CSV table of C-alpha atoms in Angstrom, one decimal:
chain,number,residue,atom,x,y,z
A,1464,ARG,CA,1.2,21.1,16.4
A,1465,TYR,CA,4.8,20.2,17.1
A,1466,ILE,CA,7.4,17.9,15.4
A,1467,THR,CA,8.1,14.7,17.2
A,1468,SER,CA,10.7,13.3,14.8
A,1469,ILE,CA,12.5,14.2,11.6
A,1470,SER,CA,14.4,11.9,9.2
A,1471,SER,CA,16.3,12.5,6.0
A,1472,HIS,CA,16.9,9.8,3.4
A,1473,PRO,CA,20.3,8.2,3.8
A,1474,ILE,CA,21.2,8.8,0.2
A,1475,ARG,CA,18.9,11.4,-1.2
A,1476,SER,CA,19.4,14.2,1.3
A,1477,ASN,CA,16.6,16.4,-0.2
A,1478,GLU,CA,14.0,13.7,0.8
A,1479,VAL,CA,12.8,14.4,4.3
A,1480,VAL,CA,9.9,13.1,6.5
A,1481,VAL,CA,8.5,14.6,9.7
A,1482,SER,CA,6.0,13.3,12.2
A,1483,LEU,CA,3.7,15.6,14.2
A,1484,GLY,CA,2.5,15.2,17.8
A,1485,LEU,CA,-1.0,16.6,17.5
A,1486,MET,CA,-3.7,16.4,14.9
A,1487,ASP,CA,-6.2,18.7,13.2
A,1488,GLN,CA,-9.8,18.6,14.4
A,1489,ASP,CA,-11.2,17.0,11.2
A,1490,GLU,CA,-8.4,15.4,9.4
A,1491,VAL,CA,-5.4,13.3,10.3
A,1492,HIS,CA,-2.2,15.2,9.4
A,1493,LYS,CA,0.5,13.1,11.2
A,1494,VAL,CA,3.3,12.8,8.7
A,1495,TYR,CA,4.6,15.1,6.0
A,1496,ARG,CA,7.1,14.4,3.3
A,1497,SER,CA,9.3,16.7,1.2
A,1498,THR,CA,11.4,15.6,-1.9
A,1499,ASP,CA,12.9,19.1,-2.4
A,1500,GLY,CA,14.7,19.7,0.9
A,1501,GLY,CA,11.7,21.2,2.6
A,1502,GLU,CA,10.7,23.8,0.0
A,1503,SER,CA,7.3,22.1,-0.3
A,1504,TRP,CA,5.5,19.4,1.8
A,1505,GLN,CA,3.0,16.7,1.0
A,1506,ASN,CA,0.6,15.3,3.7
A,1507,TRP,CA,1.8,11.6,3.8
A,1508,SER,CA,-0.6,10.4,6.5
A,1509,GLU,CA,-2.9,8.0,4.6
A,1510,GLY,CA,-3.7,4.9,6.6
A,1511,LEU,CA,-2.5,6.2,10.0
A,1512,PRO,CA,-4.8,6.1,13.0
A,1513,PRO,CA,-5.6,9.5,14.7
A,1514,LEU,CA,-3.0,8.9,17.5
A,1515,GLU,CA,0.1,10.5,18.8
A,1516,THR,CA,3.3,9.7,16.9
A,1517,PHE,CA,6.8,9.4,18.5
A,1518,LYS,CA,9.5,8.5,15.9
A,1519,ILE,CA,9.9,8.4,12.2
A,1520,GLN,CA,12.9,7.0,10.4
A,1521,TYR,CA,14.1,5.9,7.0
A,1522,ILE,CA,15.2,2.3,7.1
A,1523,PRO,CA,19.0,2.4,6.4
A,1524,GLU,CA,20.1,0.8,3.2
A,1525,SER,CA,16.5,0.5,1.9
A,1526,GLU,CA,15.4,2.3,-1.3
A,1527,SER,CA,12.6,4.3,0.4
A,1528,GLY,CA,11.3,2.4,3.4
A,1529,VAL,CA,10.1,4.4,6.4
A,1530,LEU,CA,9.0,3.2,9.9
A,1531,LEU,CA,6.8,5.3,12.2
A,1532,SER,CA,6.0,4.5,15.8
A,1533,CYS,CA,2.9,5.7,17.6
A,1534,VAL,CA,0.5,4.9,20.4
A,1535,ASP,CA,-0.9,2.0,18.3
A,1536,GLY,CA,2.5,0.4,17.5
A,1537,LEU,CA,4.6,0.5,14.3
A,1538,TYR,CA,3.6,1.5,10.8
A,1539,TYR,CA,5.6,1.0,7.5
A,1540,ARG,CA,5.5,2.8,4.2
A,1541,ASN,CA,7.6,3.2,1.1
A,1542,SER,CA,7.4,5.5,-1.9
A,1543,GLU,CA,5.5,2.8,-4.0
A,1544,MET,CA,2.7,2.5,-1.4
A,1545,ASP,CA,-0.5,4.6,-1.3
A,1546,SER,CA,-0.8,4.3,2.5
A,1547,TRP,CA,0.8,3.2,5.7
A,1548,GLU,CA,0.5,-0.4,6.8
A,1549,ALA,CA,0.6,-1.6,10.4
A,1550,VAL,CA,3.6,-3.8,11.3
A,1551,ARG,CA,2.1,-6.7,13.3
A,1552,GLY,CA,3.8,-9.7,14.9
A,1553,ASP,CA,4.6,-10.6,18.5
A,1554,ILE,CA,4.8,-6.9,19.5
A,1555,PRO,CA,1.7,-5.8,21.3
A,1556,ARG,CA,-0.4,-2.8,20.0
A,1557,ILE,CA,1.0,-0.4,22.5
A,1558,ALA,CA,2.9,2.9,22.5
A,1559,ILE,CA,6.3,2.4,21.0
A,1560,ARG,CA,8.6,5.3,22.0
A,1561,ASP,CA,11.8,4.3,20.3
A,1562,PHE,CA,13.3,1.8,17.9
A,1563,GLU,CA,16.7,0.9,16.6
A,1564,PHE,CA,17.9,-1.1,13.6
A,1565,ASP,CA,20.4,-4.0,13.6
A,1566,LEU,CA,20.8,-4.5,9.8
A,1567,ASP,CA,23.5,-7.2,10.2
A,1568,LEU,CA,21.0,-9.5,11.9
A,1569,GLY,CA,17.9,-8.0,10.1
A,1570,LEU,CA,16.3,-7.1,13.4
A,1571,LEU,CA,14.5,-4.1,14.8
A,1572,TYR,CA,14.6,-3.5,18.6
A,1573,VAL,CA,11.6,-1.7,20.0
A,1574,ALA,CA,11.1,0.1,23.3
A,1575,THR,CA,7.5,0.3,24.5
A,1576,TYR,CA,5.9,2.4,27.2
A,1577,GLY,CA,5.4,0.0,30.1
A,1578,ASN,CA,5.7,-3.2,28.2
A,1579,GLY,CA,9.5,-3.6,28.0
A,1580,LEU,CA,11.9,-4.1,25.1
A,1581,TRP,CA,11.0,-6.3,22.0
A,1582,GLN,CA,12.7,-7.5,18.9
A,1583,LEU,CA,11.2,-7.9,15.4
A,1584,GLU,CA,12.6,-9.6,12.4
A,1585,LEU,CA,12.5,-7.1,9.4
A,1586,SER,CA,11.0,-8.5,6.2
A,1587,LYS,CA,13.1,-8.6,3.1
A,1588,ASP,CA,10.6,-6.1,1.5
A,1589,MET,CA,11.2,-3.6,4.2
A,1590,LEU,CA,14.9,-3.9,3.9
A,1591,SER,CA,15.0,-3.6,0.1
A,1592,LYS,CA,12.1,-1.3,-1.0
């Protein structure tokens, strides 16, 4: 397996998440989380499809919100949730290679593979939790 993306919490620098590009044969191990600066890691993949991931990033200025892009679109999770949830809207369920935040406007800009550039309004929950 290889790391496709890594992100540290904007305030708590010991909190880190990584996404992996390949999966195990029997189980999905796509995302790992550490709260002690990488000394130990927890599989944090519950709710994710067994597909390739591209980018993981903490949502700036949120308490613990994280976005993950993969072949099936975007997924969201925070430290209060038991599993990842798909982010649905006008964006097609397609490989999302990259995304960028515009917190002033509350928007997320999404770059897909072969389907152009999209924008999505971020929910207040995503921005605060």
